[in-house]
XYZ file of C-alpha atoms in Angstrom:
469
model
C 1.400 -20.003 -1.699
C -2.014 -20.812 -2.947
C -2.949 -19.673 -6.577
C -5.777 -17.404 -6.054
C -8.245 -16.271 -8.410
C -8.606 -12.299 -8.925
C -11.951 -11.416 -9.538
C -13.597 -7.943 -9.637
C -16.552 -5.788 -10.965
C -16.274 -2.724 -13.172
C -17.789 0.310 -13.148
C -17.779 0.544 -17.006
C -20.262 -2.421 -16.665
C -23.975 -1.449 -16.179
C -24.696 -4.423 -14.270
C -22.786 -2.543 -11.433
C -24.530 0.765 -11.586
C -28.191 -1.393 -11.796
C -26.551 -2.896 -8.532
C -25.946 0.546 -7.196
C -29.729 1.746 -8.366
C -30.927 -1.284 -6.430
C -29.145 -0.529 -3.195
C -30.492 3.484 -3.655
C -33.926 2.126 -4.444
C -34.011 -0.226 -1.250
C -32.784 2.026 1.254
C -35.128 4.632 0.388
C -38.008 2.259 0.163
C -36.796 1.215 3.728
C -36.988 4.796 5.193
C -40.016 5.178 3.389
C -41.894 2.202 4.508
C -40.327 1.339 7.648
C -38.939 4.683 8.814
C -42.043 6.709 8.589
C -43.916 3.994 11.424
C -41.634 5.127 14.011
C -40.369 2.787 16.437
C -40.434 3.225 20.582
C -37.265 1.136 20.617
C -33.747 2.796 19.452
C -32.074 -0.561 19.264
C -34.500 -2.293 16.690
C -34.600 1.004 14.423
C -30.699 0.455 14.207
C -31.734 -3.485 13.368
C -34.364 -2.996 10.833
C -32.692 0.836 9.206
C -29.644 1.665 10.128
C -27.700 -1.681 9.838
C -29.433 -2.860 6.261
C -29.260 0.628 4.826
C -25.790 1.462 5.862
C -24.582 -2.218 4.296
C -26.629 -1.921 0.560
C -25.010 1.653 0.594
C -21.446 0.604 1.324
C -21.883 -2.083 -0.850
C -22.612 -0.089 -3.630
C -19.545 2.449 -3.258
C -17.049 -0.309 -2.954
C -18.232 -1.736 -5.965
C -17.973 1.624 -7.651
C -14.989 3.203 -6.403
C -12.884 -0.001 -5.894
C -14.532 -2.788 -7.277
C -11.515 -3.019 -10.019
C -8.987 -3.650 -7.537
C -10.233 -4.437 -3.911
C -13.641 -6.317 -4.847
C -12.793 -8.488 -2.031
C -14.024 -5.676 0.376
C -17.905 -6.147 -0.165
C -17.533 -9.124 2.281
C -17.327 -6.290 5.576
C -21.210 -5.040 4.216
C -22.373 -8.693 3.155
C -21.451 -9.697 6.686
C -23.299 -6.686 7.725
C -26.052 -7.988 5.838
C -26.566 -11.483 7.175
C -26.390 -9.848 10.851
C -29.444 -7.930 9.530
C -31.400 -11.303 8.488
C -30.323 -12.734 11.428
C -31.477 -10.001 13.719
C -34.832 -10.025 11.336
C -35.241 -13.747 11.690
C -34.940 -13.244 15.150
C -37.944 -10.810 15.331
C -40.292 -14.082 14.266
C -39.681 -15.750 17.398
C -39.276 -19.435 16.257
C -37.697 -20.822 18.889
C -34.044 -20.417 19.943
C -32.669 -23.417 18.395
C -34.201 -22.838 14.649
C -32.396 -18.755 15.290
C -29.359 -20.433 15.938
C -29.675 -23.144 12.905
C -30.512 -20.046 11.065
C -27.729 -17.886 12.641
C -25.293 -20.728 11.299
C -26.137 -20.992 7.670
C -25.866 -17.017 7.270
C -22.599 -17.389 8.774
C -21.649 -20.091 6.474
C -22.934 -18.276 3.858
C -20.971 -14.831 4.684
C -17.968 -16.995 5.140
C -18.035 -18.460 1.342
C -18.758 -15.446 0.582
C -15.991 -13.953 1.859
C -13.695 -16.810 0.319
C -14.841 -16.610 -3.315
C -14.661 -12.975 -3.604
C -10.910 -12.986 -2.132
C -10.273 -15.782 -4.647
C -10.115 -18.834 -2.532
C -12.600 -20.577 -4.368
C -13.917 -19.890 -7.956
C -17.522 -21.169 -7.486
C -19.050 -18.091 -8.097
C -22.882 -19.071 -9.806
C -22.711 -20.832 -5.868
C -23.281 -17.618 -4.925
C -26.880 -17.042 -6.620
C -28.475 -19.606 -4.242
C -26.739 -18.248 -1.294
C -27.557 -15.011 -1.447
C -31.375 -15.855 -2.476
C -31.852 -17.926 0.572
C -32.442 -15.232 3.275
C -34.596 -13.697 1.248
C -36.942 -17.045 0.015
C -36.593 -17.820 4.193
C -38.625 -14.348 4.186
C -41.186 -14.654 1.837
C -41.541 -18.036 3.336
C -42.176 -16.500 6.931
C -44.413 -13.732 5.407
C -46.542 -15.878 3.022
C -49.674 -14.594 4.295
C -48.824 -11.591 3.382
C -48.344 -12.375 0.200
C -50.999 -14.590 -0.167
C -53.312 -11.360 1.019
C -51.573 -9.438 -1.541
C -49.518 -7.139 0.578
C -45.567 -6.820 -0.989
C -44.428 -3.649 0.162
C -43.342 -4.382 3.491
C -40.704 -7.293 1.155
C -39.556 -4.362 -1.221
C -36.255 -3.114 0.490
C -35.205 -6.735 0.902
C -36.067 -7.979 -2.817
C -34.620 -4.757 -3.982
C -31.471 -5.178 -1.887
C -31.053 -9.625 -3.514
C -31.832 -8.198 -6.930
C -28.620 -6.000 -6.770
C -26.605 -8.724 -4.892
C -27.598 -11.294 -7.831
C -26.716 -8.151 -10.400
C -23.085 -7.949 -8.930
C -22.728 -11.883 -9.355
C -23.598 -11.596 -13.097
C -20.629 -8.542 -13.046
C -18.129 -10.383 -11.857
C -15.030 -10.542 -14.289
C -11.760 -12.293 -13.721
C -8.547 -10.565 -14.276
C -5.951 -11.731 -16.196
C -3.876 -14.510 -15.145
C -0.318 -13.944 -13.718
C -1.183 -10.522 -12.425
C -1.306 -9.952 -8.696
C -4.215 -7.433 -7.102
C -4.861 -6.930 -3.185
C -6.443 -9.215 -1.138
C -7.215 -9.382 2.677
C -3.775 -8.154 4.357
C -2.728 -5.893 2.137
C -2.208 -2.519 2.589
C -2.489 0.308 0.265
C 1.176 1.092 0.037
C 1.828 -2.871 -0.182
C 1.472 -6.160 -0.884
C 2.224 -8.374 2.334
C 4.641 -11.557 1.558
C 2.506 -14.473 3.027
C 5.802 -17.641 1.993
C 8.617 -16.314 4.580
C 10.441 -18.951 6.291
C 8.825 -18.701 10.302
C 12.092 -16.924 11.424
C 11.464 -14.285 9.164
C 7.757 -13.956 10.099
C 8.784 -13.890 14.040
C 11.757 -11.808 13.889
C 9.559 -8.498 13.754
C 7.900 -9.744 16.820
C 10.816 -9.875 18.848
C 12.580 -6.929 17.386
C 9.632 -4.657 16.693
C 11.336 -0.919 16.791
C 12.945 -0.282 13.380
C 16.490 1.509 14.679
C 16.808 -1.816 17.200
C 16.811 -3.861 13.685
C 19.241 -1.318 11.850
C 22.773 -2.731 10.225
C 24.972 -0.005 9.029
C 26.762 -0.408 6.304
C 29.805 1.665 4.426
C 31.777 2.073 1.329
C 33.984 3.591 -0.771
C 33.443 3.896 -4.760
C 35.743 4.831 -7.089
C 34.019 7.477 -9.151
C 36.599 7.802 -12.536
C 34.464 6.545 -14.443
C 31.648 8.098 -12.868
C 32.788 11.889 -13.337
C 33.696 10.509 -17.285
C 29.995 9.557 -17.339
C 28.561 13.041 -15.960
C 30.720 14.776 -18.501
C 29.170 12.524 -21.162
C 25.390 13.196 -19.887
C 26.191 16.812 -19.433
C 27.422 17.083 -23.203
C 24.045 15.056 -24.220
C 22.137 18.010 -22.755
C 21.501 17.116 -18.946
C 22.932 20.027 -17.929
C 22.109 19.588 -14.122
C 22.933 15.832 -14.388
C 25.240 14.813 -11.076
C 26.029 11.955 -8.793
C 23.292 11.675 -6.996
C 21.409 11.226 -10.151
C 24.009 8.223 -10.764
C 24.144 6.308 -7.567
C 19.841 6.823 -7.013
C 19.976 5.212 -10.614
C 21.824 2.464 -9.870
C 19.965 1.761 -6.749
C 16.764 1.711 -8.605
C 18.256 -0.896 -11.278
C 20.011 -2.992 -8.605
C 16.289 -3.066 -6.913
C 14.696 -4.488 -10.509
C 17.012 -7.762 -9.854
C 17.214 -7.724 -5.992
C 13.405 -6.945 -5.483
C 13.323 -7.377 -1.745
C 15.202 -4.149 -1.317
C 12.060 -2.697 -1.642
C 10.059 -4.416 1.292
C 9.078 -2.266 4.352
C 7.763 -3.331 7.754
C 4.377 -2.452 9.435
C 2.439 -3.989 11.910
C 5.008 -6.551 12.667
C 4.483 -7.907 8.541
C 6.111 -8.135 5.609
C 4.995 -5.928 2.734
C 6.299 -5.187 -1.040
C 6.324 -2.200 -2.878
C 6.007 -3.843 -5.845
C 7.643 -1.806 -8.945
C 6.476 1.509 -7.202
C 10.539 2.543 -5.662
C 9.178 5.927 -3.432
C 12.778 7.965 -3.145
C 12.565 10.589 -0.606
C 15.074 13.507 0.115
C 15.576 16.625 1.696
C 15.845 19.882 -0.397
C 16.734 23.513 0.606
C 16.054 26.560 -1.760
C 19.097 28.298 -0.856
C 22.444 26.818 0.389
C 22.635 28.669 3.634
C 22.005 28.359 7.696
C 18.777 30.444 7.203
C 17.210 28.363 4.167
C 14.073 26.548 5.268
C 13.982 22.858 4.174
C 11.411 20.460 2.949
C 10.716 16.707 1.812
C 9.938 15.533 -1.727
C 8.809 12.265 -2.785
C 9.595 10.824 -6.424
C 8.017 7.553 -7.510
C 10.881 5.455 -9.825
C 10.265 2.044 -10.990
C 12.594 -0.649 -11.634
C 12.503 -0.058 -15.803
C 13.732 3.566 -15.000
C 16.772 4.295 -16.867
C 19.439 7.126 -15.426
C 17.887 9.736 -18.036
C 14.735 8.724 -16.086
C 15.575 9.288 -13.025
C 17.183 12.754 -13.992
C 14.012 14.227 -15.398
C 11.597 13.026 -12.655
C 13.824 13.984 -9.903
C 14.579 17.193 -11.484
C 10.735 17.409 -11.596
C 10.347 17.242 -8.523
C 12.938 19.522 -7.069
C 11.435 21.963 -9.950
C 7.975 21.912 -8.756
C 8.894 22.977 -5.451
C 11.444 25.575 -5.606
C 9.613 27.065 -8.011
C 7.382 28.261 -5.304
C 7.917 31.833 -3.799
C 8.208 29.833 -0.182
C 9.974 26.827 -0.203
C 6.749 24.321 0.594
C 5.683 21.327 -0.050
C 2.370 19.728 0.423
C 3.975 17.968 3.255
C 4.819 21.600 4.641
C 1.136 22.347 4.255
C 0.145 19.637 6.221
C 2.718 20.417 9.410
C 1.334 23.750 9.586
C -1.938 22.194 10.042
C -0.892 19.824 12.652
C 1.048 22.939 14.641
C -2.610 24.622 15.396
C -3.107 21.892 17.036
C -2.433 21.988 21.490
C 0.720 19.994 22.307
C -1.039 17.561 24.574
C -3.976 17.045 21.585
C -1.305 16.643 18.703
C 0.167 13.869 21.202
C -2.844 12.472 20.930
C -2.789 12.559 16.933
C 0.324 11.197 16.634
C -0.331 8.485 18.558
C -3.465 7.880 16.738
C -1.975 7.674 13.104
C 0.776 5.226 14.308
C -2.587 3.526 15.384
C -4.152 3.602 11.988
C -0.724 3.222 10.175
C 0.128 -0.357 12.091
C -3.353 -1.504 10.861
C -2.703 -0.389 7.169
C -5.712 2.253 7.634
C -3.717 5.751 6.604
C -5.231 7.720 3.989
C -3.345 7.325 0.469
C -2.887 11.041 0.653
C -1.325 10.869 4.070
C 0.797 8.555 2.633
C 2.112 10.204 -0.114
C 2.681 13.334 1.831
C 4.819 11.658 4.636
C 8.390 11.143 4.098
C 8.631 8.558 6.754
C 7.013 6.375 4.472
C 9.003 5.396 1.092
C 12.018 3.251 -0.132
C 14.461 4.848 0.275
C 15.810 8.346 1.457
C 19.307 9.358 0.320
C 20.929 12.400 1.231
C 23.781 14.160 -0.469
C 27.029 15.236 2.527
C 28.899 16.045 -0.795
C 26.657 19.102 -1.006
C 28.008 20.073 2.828
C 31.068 19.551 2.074
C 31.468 17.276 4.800
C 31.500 13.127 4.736
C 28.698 11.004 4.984
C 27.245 10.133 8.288
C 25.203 7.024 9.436
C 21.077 8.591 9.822
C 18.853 6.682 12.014
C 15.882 5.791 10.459
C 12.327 6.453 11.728
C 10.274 4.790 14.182
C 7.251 6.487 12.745
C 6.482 5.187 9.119
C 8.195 2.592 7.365
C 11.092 3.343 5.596
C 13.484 0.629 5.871
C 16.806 2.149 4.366
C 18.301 5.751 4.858
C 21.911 5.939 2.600
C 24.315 9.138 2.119
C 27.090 10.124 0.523
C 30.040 12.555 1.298
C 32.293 15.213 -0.583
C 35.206 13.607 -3.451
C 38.130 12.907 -1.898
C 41.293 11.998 -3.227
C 43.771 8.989 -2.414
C 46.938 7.998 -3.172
C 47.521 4.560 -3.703
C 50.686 2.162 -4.189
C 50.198 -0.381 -7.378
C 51.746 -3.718 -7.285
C 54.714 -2.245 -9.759
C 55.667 0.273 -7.141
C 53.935 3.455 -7.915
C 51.658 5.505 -6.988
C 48.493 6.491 -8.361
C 46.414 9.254 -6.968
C 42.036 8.243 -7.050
C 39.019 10.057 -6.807
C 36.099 8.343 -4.403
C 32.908 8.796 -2.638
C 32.028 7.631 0.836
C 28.540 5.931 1.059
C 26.606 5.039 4.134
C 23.556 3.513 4.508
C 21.407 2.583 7.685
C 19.491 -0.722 6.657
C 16.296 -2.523 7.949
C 17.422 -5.709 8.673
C 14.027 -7.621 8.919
C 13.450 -6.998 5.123
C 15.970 -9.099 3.992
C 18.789 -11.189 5.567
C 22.324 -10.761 5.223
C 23.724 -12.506 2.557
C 20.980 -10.732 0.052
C 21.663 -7.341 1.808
C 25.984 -8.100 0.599
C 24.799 -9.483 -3.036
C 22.897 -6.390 -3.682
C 25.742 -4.360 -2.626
C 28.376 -6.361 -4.881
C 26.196 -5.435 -7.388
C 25.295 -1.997 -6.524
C 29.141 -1.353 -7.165
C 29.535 -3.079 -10.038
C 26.661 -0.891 -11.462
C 28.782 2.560 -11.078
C 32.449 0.632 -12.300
C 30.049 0.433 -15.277
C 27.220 3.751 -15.342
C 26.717 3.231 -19.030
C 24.623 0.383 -18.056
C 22.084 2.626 -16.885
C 21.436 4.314 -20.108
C 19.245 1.417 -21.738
C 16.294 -0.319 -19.218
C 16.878 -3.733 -17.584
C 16.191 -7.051 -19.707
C 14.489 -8.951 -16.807
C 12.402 -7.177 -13.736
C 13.177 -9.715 -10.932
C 9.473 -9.922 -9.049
C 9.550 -10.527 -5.267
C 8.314 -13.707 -3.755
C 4.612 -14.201 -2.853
């Protein structure tokens, strides 16, 4: 994959709030000086008010609100902005071929644009004569104006360069070896852009997640599991159990088998990065009449088992606490069942809309358990063995595991006699698009080897394994 650069603009930098000022300034010197004349046509108040205002003002708030991370974004208003000269350029009736000329260079322009802020190219003091030259084309066209003294009517526009110049001069580059969003990213993700072409088309052809499930099962001896409990129970984590222990483990098997925690949406490949969202089902009371509800817990890969304990526990804390047993994800279904059955049809279909294009809210998104790592369940706590869950169609959860109640086994050594063992049942349902097999059975080799050994768990990884690009 190409080696991009990673620039952005901060809001600690005054350059970006003189940028900000500027936009401000020039639409209200717009509304001011152009509004107030009226106009009998609708369409060319959207051309010469509307469309310039409404692309200095988004300008500004990217740059402000997400300039550190997703500086790439200003190219949507930019583009919004050359439409405007375009459409202004137009107004001088020149001639149809010199519009189109025209037309072309502010494309060209938008599209470097668009390529050094996303990090394609690094030429950004390029970008001083580009965006001066719609504006020097209009002070060109209105040089009798100018020449008669009259500057107002070039105010919004010189307004609007000065603060695209200001940004230039704001730019920063952040530090090498780090990776921030670019185009095709989602908020939840990073995309991987270097799969092999079968990986890329696979999600094409097989585009339902529970179509692409592989179920998988095992046994694990849990000896010196239960040994470990004891110990962590002694230590002072009194509520410390297995599910503490095998979540654990998954989280370190993830910081050295990475793709574990890739997810599907719109038919692409994305990464969660370090950020492992665990998901699970809790009830306040163990009985047929309890409600339940969903709780999200962000782990990373560094997370040792004492993590885990304490920000699960958290979690689980936070909510039973309540009198009622809600979440915010609770909350949020009560909303959605005001709603008519035929309109919240409608809704639903809507946010699987704006969820294949990457467009959820980030609150949405950390209210839904459909959308996560991983969500494990606990049979044990039934009493009952694990079963196989299907996993979601809506969201993008790729792997749903459970485990079942200790049972006991007797078993025949190669002397001749019999020893009687303690084990858990796991089974997990698996996205099979995130990974391929043989990956999917390393993991797992090591997943076990991880609870043979639980004391590994107590002291962070060495290496954090990062997923391809």
């Amino acid at each position: 994959m190409e080696r991009r650069a990673h620039f952005f603009v901060s809001r600690k930098n005054a350059l970006t709030w003189l940028m900000a000022i500027c936009m401000i300034c020039s639409a209200v010197a717009r509304i001011v000086l152009i509004g107030v004349k009226g106009s009998d046509e609708e369409l060319q108040v959207w051309r010469q008010i509307v469309l310039p205002i409404a692309a200095g003002l988004l300008y500004a708030i990217i740059c402000i609100a997400s300039g550190k991370e997703r500086f790439y974004k200003t190219a949507i208003p930019f583009w919004m902005l050359m439409a405007y000269y375009i459409f202004n350029f137009a107004s001088y009736q020149l001639g149809l071929l010199i519009t189109v000329l025209y037309a072309i260079v502010l494309i060209f322009i938008a599209f470097c644009y668009t390529r050094v802020t996303s990090g394609r190219e690094k030429f950004i003091l390029m970008l001083i004569l580009q965006v001066s030259f719609p504006m020097a084309v209009e002070l060109y066209l209105g040089r009798k104006l100018l020449l008669a003294g009259n500057y107002l009517p070039f105010l919004p526009d010189a307004l609007m360069t000065l603060g695209l110049l200001l940004t230039i001069f704001a730019i920063r580059v952040h530090s090498a070896g780090e990776y921030h969003p670019t185009w095709g990213d989602r908020i939840d993700g990073r995309r991987i852009r270097t799969l092999s072409p079968m990986a890329q088309i696979t999600t094409y052809f097989q585009w339902e997640r529970n179509i692409a499930s592989n179920f998988f099962a095992e046994s694990i001896e849990i000896s010196n599991i239960d040994r470990y409990i004891r110990q962590k129970r002694r230590e002072g984590l009194t509520d410390f159990g297995i599910t503490h222990v095998l979540l654990a483990a998954y989280v370190r098997g993830v910081a050295k088998y990475p793709q574990l925690n890739r997810f599907i949406a719109g038919q692409k490949v994305y990464s969660r990065g370090e950020d492992i969202q665990y998901c699970m089902v809790i009830k306040k009371e163990m009985s047929t009449q309890s409600p339940d509800t969903s709780i999200k817990v962000h782990l990373t890969p560094r997370d040792t088992a004492e993590d885990v304990y304490h920000k699960l526990n958290a979690a689980v804390a936070s909510v039973k606490s309540t009198q009622e047993l809600d979440s915010d994800f609770d909350l949020l279904e009560q909303y959605f069942n005001l709603i008519p059955g035929l309109l919240l049809k409608f809704v639903v279909w809507l946010l699987k809309l704006l969820d294949y294009f990457g467009l959820l809210p980030k609150f949405l998104l950390e209210l839904s358990p459909f959308h996560g790592s991983l969500f494990f369940t606990s049979m044990g706590s039934l009493g009952i063995q694990p079963i196989y869950h299907h996993l979601y169609d809506f969201g993008n959860l790729p792997a749903f595991g459970a485990f079942g109640a200790k049972r006991k086994a007797l078993e025949v050594q190669e002397d001749g006699t019999v020893v009687q063992r303690k084990y858990v049942d796991i089974k997990f349902v698996l996205d099979e698009r995130i990974c391929d097999g043989f990956y999917y059975a390393t993991f797992f080799k090591y997943y076990k080897r991880l609870l043979r050994n639980p004391e590994i768990l107590d002291t962070p990884p060495e290496e954090i394994v990062q997923d391809i690009e």
